[in-house]
XYZ file of C-alpha atoms in Angstrom:
308
model
C -13.653 -24.910 28.890
C -16.262 -22.744 27.147
C -16.712 -23.864 23.545
C -17.421 -21.196 20.911
C -18.476 -22.069 17.371
C -18.480 -19.303 14.759
C -20.470 -20.382 11.712
C -19.473 -18.399 8.618
C -22.054 -17.634 5.927
C -20.755 -15.986 2.724
C -20.596 -13.256 1.601
C -18.434 -12.223 4.512
C -15.543 -9.922 5.340
C -12.319 -11.629 6.366
C -12.134 -9.201 9.285
C -15.478 -10.424 10.612
C -14.251 -14.018 10.487
C -11.215 -13.079 12.577
C -13.110 -11.306 15.363
C -14.237 -14.350 17.437
C -10.760 -15.883 17.371
C -9.079 -12.542 18.136
C -11.237 -11.858 21.201
C -12.018 -15.274 22.660
C -8.622 -16.868 22.016
C -7.025 -14.134 24.109
C -8.782 -15.687 27.119
C -7.557 -19.120 28.295
C -11.073 -20.271 29.150
C -12.348 -20.515 25.552
C -12.003 -23.041 22.755
C -12.939 -21.391 19.447
C -13.772 -23.224 16.239
C -14.701 -21.559 12.951
C -16.984 -23.598 10.717
C -19.085 -23.343 7.583
C -21.548 -25.373 5.554
C -18.957 -26.274 2.930
C -15.451 -26.509 4.432
C -12.486 -25.444 2.340
C -11.403 -22.192 0.688
C -13.974 -19.482 1.340
C -14.038 -16.262 -0.726
C -14.321 -13.055 1.262
C -15.550 -9.615 0.272
C -12.654 -7.449 -0.822
C -10.052 -9.739 0.700
C -8.192 -13.024 0.246
C -9.801 -16.438 0.379
C -9.941 -17.920 3.869
C -9.672 -21.661 4.476
C -12.330 -22.883 6.923
C -11.563 -26.475 7.813
C -14.518 -27.389 10.038
C -18.032 -28.279 8.989
C -21.249 -27.664 10.874
C -20.622 -30.544 13.262
C -18.309 -28.117 15.093
C -21.501 -26.546 16.454
C -22.482 -29.749 18.272
C -22.237 -29.160 22.004
C -20.992 -25.588 21.656
C -21.792 -23.277 24.562
C -21.906 -20.183 22.338
C -22.733 -20.128 18.636
C -22.042 -17.032 16.536
C -23.491 -16.391 13.073
C -20.952 -14.441 11.012
C -21.660 -12.857 7.631
C -24.318 -13.383 4.907
C -24.571 -9.778 3.746
C -28.318 -10.189 4.036
C -28.436 -13.035 1.508
C -30.159 -16.367 2.069
C -28.210 -18.798 4.245
C -28.008 -22.522 3.353
C -30.865 -24.522 4.922
C -28.418 -26.788 6.738
C -26.982 -23.754 8.548
C -30.445 -22.648 9.641
C -31.255 -26.159 10.877
C -27.990 -26.305 12.813
C -28.704 -22.945 14.454
C -32.196 -24.027 15.464
C -30.739 -27.234 16.917
C -28.089 -25.312 18.843
C -30.676 -22.911 20.260
C -32.980 -25.762 21.249
C -30.027 -27.445 22.949
C -29.409 -24.424 25.167
C -26.488 -22.786 23.381
C -26.103 -19.049 23.681
C -26.818 -17.629 20.223
C -25.317 -14.444 18.806
C -24.656 -12.768 15.471
C -21.984 -10.408 14.238
C -22.995 -7.674 11.795
C -25.135 -9.110 8.972
C -25.265 -12.466 10.735
C -28.523 -11.113 12.163
C -30.136 -11.980 8.833
C -29.105 -15.613 9.343
C -30.688 -15.709 12.796
C -33.785 -14.047 11.363
C -34.030 -16.623 8.577
C -33.812 -19.356 11.211
C -36.743 -17.778 13.048
C -34.657 -17.144 16.147
C -35.341 -13.398 16.220
C -39.115 -13.550 15.841
C -40.713 -11.184 18.345
C -37.329 -10.020 19.623
C -35.260 -6.848 19.525
C -32.192 -7.017 17.299
C -29.664 -4.884 15.455
C -27.305 -5.136 12.506
C -25.089 -2.812 10.492
C -26.955 0.498 10.194
C -26.753 0.372 6.403
C -28.900 -2.792 6.327
C -31.149 -2.128 9.311
C -34.080 -0.952 7.167
C -33.752 -4.054 4.984
C -33.835 -6.311 8.059
C -36.930 -4.538 9.392
C -38.702 -4.727 6.033
C -37.978 -8.390 5.382
C -38.681 -9.517 8.937
C -41.464 -7.295 10.337
C -41.815 -9.401 13.491
C -38.373 -8.171 14.625
C -38.006 -4.891 16.502
C -34.909 -3.601 14.736
C -32.719 -1.175 16.670
C -30.528 0.580 14.077
C -28.890 2.971 16.521
C -27.104 0.718 19.030
C -23.910 -1.332 19.159
C -25.499 -4.585 20.263
C -28.749 -5.947 21.665
C -29.621 -8.864 23.927
C -33.159 -10.229 24.024
C -34.043 -13.517 25.604
C -30.490 -14.798 25.580
C -29.951 -14.041 21.897
C -27.407 -11.344 21.037
C -27.003 -9.338 17.836
C -24.400 -6.710 17.002
C -23.843 -3.926 14.533
C -20.887 -4.001 12.168
C -17.120 -4.437 12.568
C -16.043 -2.679 15.777
C -19.438 -3.294 17.378
C -18.929 -7.023 16.803
C -15.762 -6.757 18.896
C -17.770 -4.936 21.561
C -20.303 -7.766 21.657
C -17.637 -10.457 21.956
C -16.006 -8.526 24.808
C -19.421 -8.191 26.444
C -19.865 -11.970 26.289
C -16.448 -12.418 27.886
C -17.484 -10.033 30.655
C -20.703 -11.989 31.225
C -18.724 -15.228 31.448
C -15.630 -14.215 33.406
C -16.031 -10.655 34.632
C -14.885 -7.152 33.766
C -11.198 -7.691 34.585
C -10.861 -10.563 32.109
C -12.841 -8.656 29.462
C -10.680 -5.557 29.886
C -7.536 -7.666 29.599
C -8.872 -9.101 26.326
C -9.616 -5.558 25.123
C -6.055 -4.471 25.886
C -4.635 -7.393 23.927
C -6.866 -6.482 20.974
C -5.860 -2.808 21.391
C -9.473 -1.662 21.517
C -11.470 0.377 23.998
C -12.756 -1.376 27.114
C -16.228 -2.835 26.843
C -18.613 -0.223 25.485
C -22.271 -0.449 26.566
C -24.534 -2.016 23.973
C -26.965 0.882 24.070
C -24.318 3.279 22.837
C -24.893 4.777 19.419
C -23.263 3.217 16.366
C -21.886 6.750 15.858
C -23.629 7.178 12.550
C -25.895 9.863 14.067
C -27.164 11.768 10.990
C -24.121 11.014 8.809
C -22.465 14.255 7.768
C -22.503 14.602 3.984
C -19.190 15.458 2.349
C -18.728 19.187 1.958
C -19.450 20.027 -1.654
C -18.216 23.609 -1.826
C -15.671 25.956 -0.367
C -17.142 29.443 -0.611
C -18.036 29.389 3.097
C -14.952 27.431 4.209
C -13.316 30.515 5.778
C -16.488 31.204 7.763
C -16.659 27.599 8.963
C -13.002 27.762 10.006
C -13.693 31.021 11.860
C -16.699 29.469 13.613
C -14.570 26.536 14.781
C -12.216 29.007 16.469
C -15.125 30.674 18.277
C -17.365 27.793 19.323
C -17.360 29.079 22.908
C -19.265 32.159 21.758
C -23.061 32.299 21.277
C -22.786 32.486 17.485
C -25.925 33.497 15.585
C -26.921 33.348 11.945
C -26.245 37.092 11.789
C -22.722 36.536 13.134
C -21.973 33.907 10.490
C -23.535 35.974 7.701
C -21.601 39.026 8.846
C -18.310 37.158 8.693
C -19.148 35.809 5.228
C -20.379 39.281 4.138
C -23.626 37.861 2.736
C -27.264 37.922 3.779
C -28.658 35.410 6.264
C -30.844 33.967 3.511
C -27.862 33.462 1.185
C -25.827 32.040 4.062
C -28.486 29.456 4.870
C -28.920 28.398 1.247
C -25.168 28.203 0.545
C -24.380 26.496 3.851
C -26.869 23.700 3.154
C -25.609 23.317 -0.408
C -22.014 22.930 0.790
C -22.490 20.830 3.940
C -25.940 19.232 3.713
C -26.861 20.923 7.016
C -28.267 24.227 8.145
C -25.733 26.579 9.797
C -27.161 25.944 13.277
C -27.229 22.167 12.773
C -23.604 22.286 11.633
C -22.669 24.372 14.683
C -24.354 21.892 17.028
C -22.464 18.958 15.483
C -19.189 20.801 15.832
C -19.939 21.806 19.434
C -20.718 18.237 20.426
C -17.496 17.140 18.713
C -15.559 19.743 20.710
C -17.228 18.574 23.931
C -16.263 14.981 23.164
C -12.654 16.034 22.613
C -12.575 17.889 25.936
C -14.143 14.968 27.788
C -11.569 12.593 26.304
C -8.485 14.716 26.885
C -9.113 16.910 29.959
C -10.416 16.721 33.510
C -12.440 19.926 33.190
C -15.714 20.012 35.175
C -18.835 19.495 33.085
C -19.919 23.140 33.217
C -16.531 24.200 31.828
C -16.700 21.569 29.080
C -20.137 22.918 28.184
C -18.903 26.507 28.196
C -15.779 25.904 26.113
C -17.775 23.962 23.518
C -20.565 26.525 23.321
C -23.259 24.241 24.720
C -23.963 26.591 27.593
C -24.693 24.462 30.636
C -23.957 21.017 32.004
C -27.632 20.120 31.469
C -27.424 21.171 27.827
C -24.195 19.186 27.413
C -25.858 16.094 28.898
C -28.891 16.462 26.630
C -27.008 16.923 23.361
C -24.308 14.335 24.046
C -26.904 11.747 25.062
C -28.916 12.449 21.915
C -25.809 12.189 19.743
C -23.950 9.172 21.140
C -26.275 7.586 23.685
C -24.022 8.295 26.700
C -24.010 10.847 29.491
C -20.886 13.035 29.726
C -19.692 11.097 32.786
C -20.138 7.735 31.050
C -18.492 9.039 27.872
C -15.464 10.299 29.786
C -15.172 7.002 31.676
C -15.232 5.022 28.431
C -13.073 7.199 26.197
C -10.767 9.229 28.411
C -7.261 9.443 26.861
C -5.616 10.964 29.939
C -2.568 8.900 30.839
């Protein structure tokens, strides 16, 4: 029996606390215990209190120890000592979301690559300059220590650990029970690629809608300006004011989105996916999709296909 201890460090989301039990308890080979420095009712961020009955002695002899939560705040010294002891004893160490800060405070990430929720990645890098922070991936393994990005990426990491322990078939069965995608590769983007700002105006909304209907065409700035019946200069200024992007940047985002939809829902060859999304060639599709989500078109289709 593989023993998993998830040590919870407030502030923490109740969802994050549930992830280890949801994933590992779906596999008969695991015994999961959730623990904290001060057992009892534990407040969560934006949710109900959660009762954690076990103290840190639940980490003794655990095969895998997960640090869950902290929100980047300082963890209790007894938690850090327990993590150091577990690591020295040969336990596999991992963190979910902001739990990376706990591992960093314990010194377990010094000189290693790590990740956390993209919104706190800069803070982690600033506070712990010895860590090579990877803000653009789902999870990272370095020297037997694993760190994940937020929420869904924490599920991906737990499924990855199941796959390491018991193989892809068991991990995929656990994914089906959790109603999530099969194991996604850790190097995949957190899908926060330049986050699209909310559209702040509607004067060019008809032109954007028209462009979406004609993504397979080689649209130019002149084409967009002609549809909007304004100059290219005015188009560029207004487009950026309303979307936060230049017209061509916006078009590229939309074309990659269309390509992703076609890869997920059709069996079209790559050159046809590229053509229908306006990306031109299979090579161009591969380049832009890899830059955007960290996967080749073939790997993306294999991971996210909705056919059947």
